[in-house]
Short mmCIF file of C-alpha atoms in Angstrom, two decimals:
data_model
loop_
_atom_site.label_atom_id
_atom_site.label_comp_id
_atom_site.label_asym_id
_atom_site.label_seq_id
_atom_site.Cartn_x
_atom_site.Cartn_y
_atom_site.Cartn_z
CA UNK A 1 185.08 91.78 186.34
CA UNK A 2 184.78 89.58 182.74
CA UNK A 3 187.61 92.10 181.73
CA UNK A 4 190.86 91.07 184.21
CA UNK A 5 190.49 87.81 183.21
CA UNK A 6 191.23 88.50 179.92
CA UNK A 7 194.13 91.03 181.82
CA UNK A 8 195.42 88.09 183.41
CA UNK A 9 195.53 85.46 180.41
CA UNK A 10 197.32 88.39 178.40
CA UNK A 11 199.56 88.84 181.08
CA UNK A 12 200.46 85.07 180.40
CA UNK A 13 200.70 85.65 176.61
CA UNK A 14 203.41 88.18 176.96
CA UNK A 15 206.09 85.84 178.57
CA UNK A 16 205.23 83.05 175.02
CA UNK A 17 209.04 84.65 174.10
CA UNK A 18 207.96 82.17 170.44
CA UNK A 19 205.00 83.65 170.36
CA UNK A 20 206.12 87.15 171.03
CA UNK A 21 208.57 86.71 167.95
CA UNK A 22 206.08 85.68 165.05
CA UNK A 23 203.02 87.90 165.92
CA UNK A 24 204.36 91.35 166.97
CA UNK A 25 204.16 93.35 163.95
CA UNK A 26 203.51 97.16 162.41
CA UNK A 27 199.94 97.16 164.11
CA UNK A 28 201.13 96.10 167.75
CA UNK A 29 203.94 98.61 167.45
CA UNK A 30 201.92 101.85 166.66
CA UNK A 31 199.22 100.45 168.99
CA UNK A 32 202.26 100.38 171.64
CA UNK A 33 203.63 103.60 171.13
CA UNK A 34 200.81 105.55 170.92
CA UNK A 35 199.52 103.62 174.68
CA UNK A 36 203.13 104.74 176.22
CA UNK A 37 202.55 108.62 174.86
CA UNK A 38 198.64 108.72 176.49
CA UNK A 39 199.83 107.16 179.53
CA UNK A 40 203.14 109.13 179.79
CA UNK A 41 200.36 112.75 179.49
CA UNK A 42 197.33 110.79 181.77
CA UNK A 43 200.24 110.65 184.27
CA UNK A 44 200.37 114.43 184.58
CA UNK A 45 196.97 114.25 185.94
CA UNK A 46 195.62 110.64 186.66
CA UNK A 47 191.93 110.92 187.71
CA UNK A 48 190.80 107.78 187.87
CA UNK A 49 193.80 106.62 189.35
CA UNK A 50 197.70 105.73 189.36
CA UNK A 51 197.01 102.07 188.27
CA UNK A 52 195.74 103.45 185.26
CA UNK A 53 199.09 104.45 183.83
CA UNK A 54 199.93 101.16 183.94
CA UNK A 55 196.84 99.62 182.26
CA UNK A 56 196.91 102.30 179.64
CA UNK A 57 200.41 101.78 178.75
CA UNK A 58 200.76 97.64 178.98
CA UNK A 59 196.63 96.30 178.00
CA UNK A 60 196.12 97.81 174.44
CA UNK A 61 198.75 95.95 173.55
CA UNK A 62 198.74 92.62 175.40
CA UNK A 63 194.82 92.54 174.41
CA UNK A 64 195.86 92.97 170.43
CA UNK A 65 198.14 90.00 170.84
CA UNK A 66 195.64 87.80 172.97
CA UNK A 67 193.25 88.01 170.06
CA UNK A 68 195.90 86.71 167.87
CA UNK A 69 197.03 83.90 170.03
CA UNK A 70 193.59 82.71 170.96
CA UNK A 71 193.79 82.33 166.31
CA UNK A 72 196.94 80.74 166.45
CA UNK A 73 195.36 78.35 168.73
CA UNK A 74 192.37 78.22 166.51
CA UNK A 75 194.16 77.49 163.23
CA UNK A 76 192.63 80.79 162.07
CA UNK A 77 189.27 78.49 161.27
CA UNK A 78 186.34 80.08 160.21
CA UNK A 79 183.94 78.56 162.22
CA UNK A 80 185.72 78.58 165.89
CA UNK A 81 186.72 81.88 164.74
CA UNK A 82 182.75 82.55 164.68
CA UNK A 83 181.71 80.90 168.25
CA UNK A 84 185.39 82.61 169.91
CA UNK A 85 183.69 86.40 168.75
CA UNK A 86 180.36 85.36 170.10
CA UNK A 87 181.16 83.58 173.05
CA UNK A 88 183.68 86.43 173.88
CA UNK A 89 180.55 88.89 173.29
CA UNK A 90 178.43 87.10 175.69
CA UNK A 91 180.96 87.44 178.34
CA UNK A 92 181.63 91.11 177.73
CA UNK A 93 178.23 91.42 178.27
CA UNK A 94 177.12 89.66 180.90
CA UNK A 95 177.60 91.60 183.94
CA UNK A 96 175.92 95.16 182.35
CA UNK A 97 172.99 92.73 181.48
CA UNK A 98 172.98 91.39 184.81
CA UNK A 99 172.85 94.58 186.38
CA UNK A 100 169.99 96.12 184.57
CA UNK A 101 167.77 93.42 184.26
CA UNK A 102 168.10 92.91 188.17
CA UNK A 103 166.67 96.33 188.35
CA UNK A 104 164.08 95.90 185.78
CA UNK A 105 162.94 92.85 188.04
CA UNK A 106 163.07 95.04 191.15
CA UNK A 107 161.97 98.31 189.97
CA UNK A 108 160.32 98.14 186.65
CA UNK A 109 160.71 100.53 184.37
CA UNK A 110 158.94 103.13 186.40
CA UNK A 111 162.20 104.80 187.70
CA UNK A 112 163.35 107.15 185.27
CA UNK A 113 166.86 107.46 186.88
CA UNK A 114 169.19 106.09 183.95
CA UNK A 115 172.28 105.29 186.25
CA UNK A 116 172.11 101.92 187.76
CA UNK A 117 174.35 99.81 190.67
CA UNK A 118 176.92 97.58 189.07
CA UNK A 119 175.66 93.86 189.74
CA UNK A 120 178.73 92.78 191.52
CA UNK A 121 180.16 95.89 193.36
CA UNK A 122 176.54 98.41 193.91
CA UNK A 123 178.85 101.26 192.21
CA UNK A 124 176.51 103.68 190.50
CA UNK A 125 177.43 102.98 186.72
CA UNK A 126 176.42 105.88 184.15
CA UNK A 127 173.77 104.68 181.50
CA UNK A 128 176.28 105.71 178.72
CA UNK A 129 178.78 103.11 180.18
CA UNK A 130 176.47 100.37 181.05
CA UNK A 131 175.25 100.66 177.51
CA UNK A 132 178.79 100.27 175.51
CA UNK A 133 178.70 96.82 177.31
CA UNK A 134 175.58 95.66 175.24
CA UNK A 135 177.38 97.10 171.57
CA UNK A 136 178.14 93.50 170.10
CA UNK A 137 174.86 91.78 171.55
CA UNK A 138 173.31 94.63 169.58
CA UNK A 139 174.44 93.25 165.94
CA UNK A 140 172.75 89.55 166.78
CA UNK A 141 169.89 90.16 164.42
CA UNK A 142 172.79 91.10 162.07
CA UNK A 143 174.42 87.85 162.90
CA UNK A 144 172.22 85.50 162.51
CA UNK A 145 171.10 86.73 158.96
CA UNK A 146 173.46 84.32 156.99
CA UNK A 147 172.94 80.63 157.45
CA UNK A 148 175.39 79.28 159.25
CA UNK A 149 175.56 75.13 159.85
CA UNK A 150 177.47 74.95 162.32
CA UNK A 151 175.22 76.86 164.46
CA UNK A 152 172.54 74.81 165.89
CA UNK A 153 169.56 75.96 166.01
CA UNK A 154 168.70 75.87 169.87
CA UNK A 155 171.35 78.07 169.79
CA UNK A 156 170.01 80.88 167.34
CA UNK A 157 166.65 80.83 169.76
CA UNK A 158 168.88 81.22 172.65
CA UNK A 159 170.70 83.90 171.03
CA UNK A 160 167.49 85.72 169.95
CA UNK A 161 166.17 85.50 173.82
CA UNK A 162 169.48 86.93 175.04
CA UNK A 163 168.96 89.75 172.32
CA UNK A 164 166.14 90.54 173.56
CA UNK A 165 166.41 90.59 177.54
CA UNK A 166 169.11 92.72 176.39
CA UNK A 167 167.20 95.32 174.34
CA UNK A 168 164.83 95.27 177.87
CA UNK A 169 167.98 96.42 178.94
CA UNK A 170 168.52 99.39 176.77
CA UNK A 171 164.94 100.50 176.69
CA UNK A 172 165.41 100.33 180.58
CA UNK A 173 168.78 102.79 180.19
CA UNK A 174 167.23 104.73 177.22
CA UNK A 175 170.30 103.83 174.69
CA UNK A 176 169.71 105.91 171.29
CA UNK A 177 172.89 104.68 170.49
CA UNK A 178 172.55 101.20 171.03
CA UNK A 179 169.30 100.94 169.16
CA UNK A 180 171.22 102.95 166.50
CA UNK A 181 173.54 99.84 166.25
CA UNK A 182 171.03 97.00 165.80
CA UNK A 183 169.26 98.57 163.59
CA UNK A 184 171.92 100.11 160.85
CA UNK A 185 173.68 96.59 161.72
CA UNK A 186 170.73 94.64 160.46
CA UNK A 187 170.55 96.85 157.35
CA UNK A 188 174.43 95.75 156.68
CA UNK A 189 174.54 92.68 157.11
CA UNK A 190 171.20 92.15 154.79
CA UNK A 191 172.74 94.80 151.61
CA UNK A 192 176.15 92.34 152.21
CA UNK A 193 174.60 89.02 152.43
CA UNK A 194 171.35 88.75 150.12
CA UNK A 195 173.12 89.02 147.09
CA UNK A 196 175.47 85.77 148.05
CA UNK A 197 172.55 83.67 149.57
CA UNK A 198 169.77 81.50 147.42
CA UNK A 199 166.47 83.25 146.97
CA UNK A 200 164.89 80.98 149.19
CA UNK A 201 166.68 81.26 152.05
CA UNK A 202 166.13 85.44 151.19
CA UNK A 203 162.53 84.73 151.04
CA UNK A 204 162.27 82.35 154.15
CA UNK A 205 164.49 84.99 155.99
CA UNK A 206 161.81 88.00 154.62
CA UNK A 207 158.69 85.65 155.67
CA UNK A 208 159.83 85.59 158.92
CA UNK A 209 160.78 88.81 159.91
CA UNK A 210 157.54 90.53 158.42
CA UNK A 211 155.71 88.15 160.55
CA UNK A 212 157.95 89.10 163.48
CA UNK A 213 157.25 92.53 163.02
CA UNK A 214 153.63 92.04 162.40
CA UNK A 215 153.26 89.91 165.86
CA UNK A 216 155.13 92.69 168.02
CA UNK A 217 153.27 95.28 166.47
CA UNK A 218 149.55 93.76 166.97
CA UNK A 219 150.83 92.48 170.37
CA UNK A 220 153.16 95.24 172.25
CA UNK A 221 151.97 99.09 172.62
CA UNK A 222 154.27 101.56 171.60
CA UNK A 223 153.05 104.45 173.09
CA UNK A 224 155.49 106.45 174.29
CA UNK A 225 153.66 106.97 177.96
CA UNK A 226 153.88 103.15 178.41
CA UNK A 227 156.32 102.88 181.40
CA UNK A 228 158.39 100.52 179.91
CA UNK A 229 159.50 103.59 177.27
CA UNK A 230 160.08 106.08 180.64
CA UNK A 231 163.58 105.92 180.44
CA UNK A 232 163.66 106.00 176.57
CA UNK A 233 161.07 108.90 175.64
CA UNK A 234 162.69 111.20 178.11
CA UNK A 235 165.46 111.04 175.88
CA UNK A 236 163.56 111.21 172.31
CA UNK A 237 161.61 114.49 173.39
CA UNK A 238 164.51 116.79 173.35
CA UNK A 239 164.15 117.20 169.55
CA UNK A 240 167.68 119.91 169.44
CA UNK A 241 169.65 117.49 171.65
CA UNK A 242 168.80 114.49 169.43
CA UNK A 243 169.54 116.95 166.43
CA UNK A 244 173.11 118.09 167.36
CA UNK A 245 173.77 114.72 168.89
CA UNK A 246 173.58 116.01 172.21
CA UNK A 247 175.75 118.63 171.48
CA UNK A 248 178.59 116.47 170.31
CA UNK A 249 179.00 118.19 167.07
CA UNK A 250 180.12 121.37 168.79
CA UNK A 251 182.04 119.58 170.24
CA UNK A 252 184.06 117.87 167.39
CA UNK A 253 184.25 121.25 166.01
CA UNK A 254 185.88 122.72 168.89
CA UNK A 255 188.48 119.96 169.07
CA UNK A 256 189.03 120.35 165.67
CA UNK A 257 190.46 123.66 166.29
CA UNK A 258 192.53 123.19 169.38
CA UNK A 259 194.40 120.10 167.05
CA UNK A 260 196.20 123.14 165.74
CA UNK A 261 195.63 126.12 168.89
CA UNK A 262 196.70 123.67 171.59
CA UNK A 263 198.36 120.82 169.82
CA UNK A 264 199.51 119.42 173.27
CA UNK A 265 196.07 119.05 175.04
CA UNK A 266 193.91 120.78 176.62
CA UNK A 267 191.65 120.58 180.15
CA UNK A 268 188.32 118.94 180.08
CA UNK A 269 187.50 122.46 181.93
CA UNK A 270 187.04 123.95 179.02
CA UNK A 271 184.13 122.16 177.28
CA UNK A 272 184.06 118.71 178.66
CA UNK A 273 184.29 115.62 176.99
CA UNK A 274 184.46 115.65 173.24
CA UNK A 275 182.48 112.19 172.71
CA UNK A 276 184.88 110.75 170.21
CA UNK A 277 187.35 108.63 171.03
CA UNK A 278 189.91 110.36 168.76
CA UNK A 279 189.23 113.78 170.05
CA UNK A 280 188.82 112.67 173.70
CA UNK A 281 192.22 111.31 172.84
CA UNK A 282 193.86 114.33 171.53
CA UNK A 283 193.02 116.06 174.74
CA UNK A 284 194.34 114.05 177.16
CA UNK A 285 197.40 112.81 175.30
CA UNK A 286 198.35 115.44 172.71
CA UNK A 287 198.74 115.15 168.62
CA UNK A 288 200.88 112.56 168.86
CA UNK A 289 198.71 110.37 171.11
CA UNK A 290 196.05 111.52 168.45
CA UNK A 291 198.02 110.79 165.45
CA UNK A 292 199.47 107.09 166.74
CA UNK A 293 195.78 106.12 167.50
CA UNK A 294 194.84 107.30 163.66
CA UNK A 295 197.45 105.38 162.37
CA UNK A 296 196.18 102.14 164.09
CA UNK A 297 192.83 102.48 163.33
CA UNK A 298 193.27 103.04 159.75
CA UNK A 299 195.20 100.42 159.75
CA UNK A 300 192.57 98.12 161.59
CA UNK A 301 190.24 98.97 159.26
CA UNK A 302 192.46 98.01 156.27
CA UNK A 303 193.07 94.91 158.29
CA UNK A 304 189.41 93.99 158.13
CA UNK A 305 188.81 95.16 154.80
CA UNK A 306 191.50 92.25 153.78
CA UNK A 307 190.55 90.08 155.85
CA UNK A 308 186.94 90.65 154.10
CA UNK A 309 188.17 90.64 150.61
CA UNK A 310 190.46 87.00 151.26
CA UNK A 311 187.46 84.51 151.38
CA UNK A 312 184.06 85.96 149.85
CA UNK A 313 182.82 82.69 149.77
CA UNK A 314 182.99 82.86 153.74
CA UNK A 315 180.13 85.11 154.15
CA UNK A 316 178.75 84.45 157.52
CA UNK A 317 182.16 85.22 159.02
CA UNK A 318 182.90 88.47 156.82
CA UNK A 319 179.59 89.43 157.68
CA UNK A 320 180.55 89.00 161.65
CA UNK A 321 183.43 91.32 161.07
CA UNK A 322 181.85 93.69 159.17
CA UNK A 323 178.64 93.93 162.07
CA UNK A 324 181.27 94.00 164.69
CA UNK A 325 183.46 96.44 163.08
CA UNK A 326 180.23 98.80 162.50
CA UNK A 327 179.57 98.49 166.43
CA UNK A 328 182.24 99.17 167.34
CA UNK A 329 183.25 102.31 165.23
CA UNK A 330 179.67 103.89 166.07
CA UNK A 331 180.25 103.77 169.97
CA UNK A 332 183.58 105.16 168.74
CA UNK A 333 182.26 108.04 167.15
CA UNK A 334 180.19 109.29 170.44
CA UNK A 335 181.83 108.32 173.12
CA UNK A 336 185.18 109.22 175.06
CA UNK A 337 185.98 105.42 175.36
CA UNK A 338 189.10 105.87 177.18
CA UNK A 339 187.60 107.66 180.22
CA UNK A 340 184.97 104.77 181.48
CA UNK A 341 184.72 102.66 178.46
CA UNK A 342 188.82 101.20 178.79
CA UNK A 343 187.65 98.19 178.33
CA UNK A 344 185.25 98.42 175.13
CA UNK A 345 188.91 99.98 173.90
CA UNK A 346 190.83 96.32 174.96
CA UNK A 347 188.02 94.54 173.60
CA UNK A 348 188.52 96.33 170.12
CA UNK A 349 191.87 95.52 170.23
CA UNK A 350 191.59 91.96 170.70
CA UNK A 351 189.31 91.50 168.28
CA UNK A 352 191.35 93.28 165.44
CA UNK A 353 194.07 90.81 166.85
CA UNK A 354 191.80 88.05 166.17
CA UNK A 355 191.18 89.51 162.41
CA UNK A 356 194.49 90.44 161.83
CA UNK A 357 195.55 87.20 162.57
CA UNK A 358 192.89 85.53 160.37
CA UNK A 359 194.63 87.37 157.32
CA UNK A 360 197.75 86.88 157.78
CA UNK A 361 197.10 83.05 157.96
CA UNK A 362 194.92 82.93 154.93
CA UNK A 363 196.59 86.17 152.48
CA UNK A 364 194.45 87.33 149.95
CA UNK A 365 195.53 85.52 146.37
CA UNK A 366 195.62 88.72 144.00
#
């Protein structure tokens, strides 16, 4: 539901004519083109609906410019830069964490079944959807390592206490992947931002996280019967499918191969889903779907590698790109996105509109 707002107030950006003129640039273009040539092969066979050839074509786009008019209106500052990415995180968020803590409060964590009832609508959501939603909420340890004044500090605990309801939540769904994130997240941001903070703030920041991890240790049982860690073990038993990824290397292999055997697609018939949004991609939509997409990712990640490299001495943002940029690239890398996870897609999108937008404002002085 969180996400047609944000498809209505883009609707509303498109028809800013001024607006329109100054922001559309290289990235909005290929991010255009390559929507209209997905779309334009979805169309051919639109399972999850006619609508859908619509959204795919228009929201990519609209969503790239929203982030960069919400840092227009901004003035591209740091700080409202880093409450607009958190806030907007929250809300992404919301209704999966709604959802599966209602359950855990119902149910416990004694029913292993993964796939839980959307909060607002009862629809059966798959675990591997309802977990994309909890991606940014994920790199809040990350976050938070860099001192940050204009943060208050009710609102770190409060940030901390969402955190965790939500890792109840991904316990409760058995996320490898999202546990992935917080963790190699946390190890980011601390390589990037020790070096540029005091060594006291380093050793408070130590201090308390050995203690941390000395309370929940001493005071929570890991064992891997514990019903809380139903859902989770289940997964961390099969040894080969953890291994191989669940069988997503295969996969990437395979789709590898048909780039050049079947360079115009082929039918999820014939091995499933590939579990990467590029490959998923060039399935459905062809090499030049494929190829449009690479472009505009490469260039998004050149766009936050400049947008990195402008300020240094703005660490606490940099280090918000750089922990949102990691989530998002590692639900990238095993998931189909497009096919149930549209709008973790839109949300990328606006949020490289919001960093694209930052560096354009504030160009890096060779």
């Amino acid at each position: 539901m969180n996400i047609y707002i944000g498809y209505l107030i883009a609707a509303l950006i498109v028809t800013q004519k001024s607006f329109l003129v100054k922001n559309v640039d290289i990235g909005f273009w290929l991010l255009f083109v390559f929507s209209i040539i997905y779309a334009a092969f979805f169309s051919f066979d639109p399972k999850a609906g006619n609508q859908y050839i619509v959204i795919y074509a228009i929201v990519p786009g609209a969503f790239y410019l929203l982030g960069k008019f919400f840092a227009e209106k901004l003035n591209s500052n740091q700080t409202n830069l880093v409450l607009l990415l958190l806030i907007s995180a929250v809300i992404f968020s919301i209704t999966a964490v709604l959802s599966v803590f209602t359950d855990i409060l119902q149910n416990g964590y004694n029913v292993v079944d993964r796939n839980l009832p959307n909060y607002w609508t009862g629809n059966i959501v798959p675990a591997t959807i309802m977990g994309s939603y909890f991606t940014l909420i994920m790199t809040l340890p990350a976050l938070l390592v860099p001192h940050f004044k204009k943060l208050p500090f009710v609102t770190k605990i409060l940030l901390l206490v969402y955190y965790a309801i939500a890792m109840a939540c991904i316990l409760r769904i058995g996320s490898r992947t999202q546990i992935s994130i917080s963790l190699i997240a946390l190890l980011v941001s601390l390589i990037y931002v020790m070096p540029r903070q005091s060594f006291r703030r380093n050793l408070i920041m130590f201090l308390l996280f050995f203690l941390g991890i000395f309370y929940i240790i001493n005071s929570v049982s890991f064992d891997l019967d514990q019903d809380w860690l139903s859902a989770f073990a289940n997964r961390m038993e099969d040894s080969q499918d953890l291994a191989s990824g669940g069988g997503r290397t295969d996969r990437w292999i395979k789709s590898m191969e048909y780039l050049f055997t079947k360079p115009l697609g082929w039918s999820e018939h014939e091995f499933g889903h590939a579990h990467n949004l590029w490959f998923d991609v060039l399935r459905i939509g062809g090499f030049l779907s494929f190829f449009f997409l690479l472009f505009f990712t490469t260039k998004s990640y050149l766009t936050v590698f400049k947008a990195i490299k402008k300020k240094k001495e703005a660490y606490a943002f940099n280090n918000q790109i750089i922990v949102f940029t990691l989530g998002f690239s590692l639900v990238f890398m095993v998931e189909p996105i497009l096919e149930g996870m549209f709008d973790f897609f839109a949300f990328f999108c606006f949020f490289i509109g919001v960093v694209k937008k930052y560096s354009t404002d504030n160009p890096v002085i060779e």
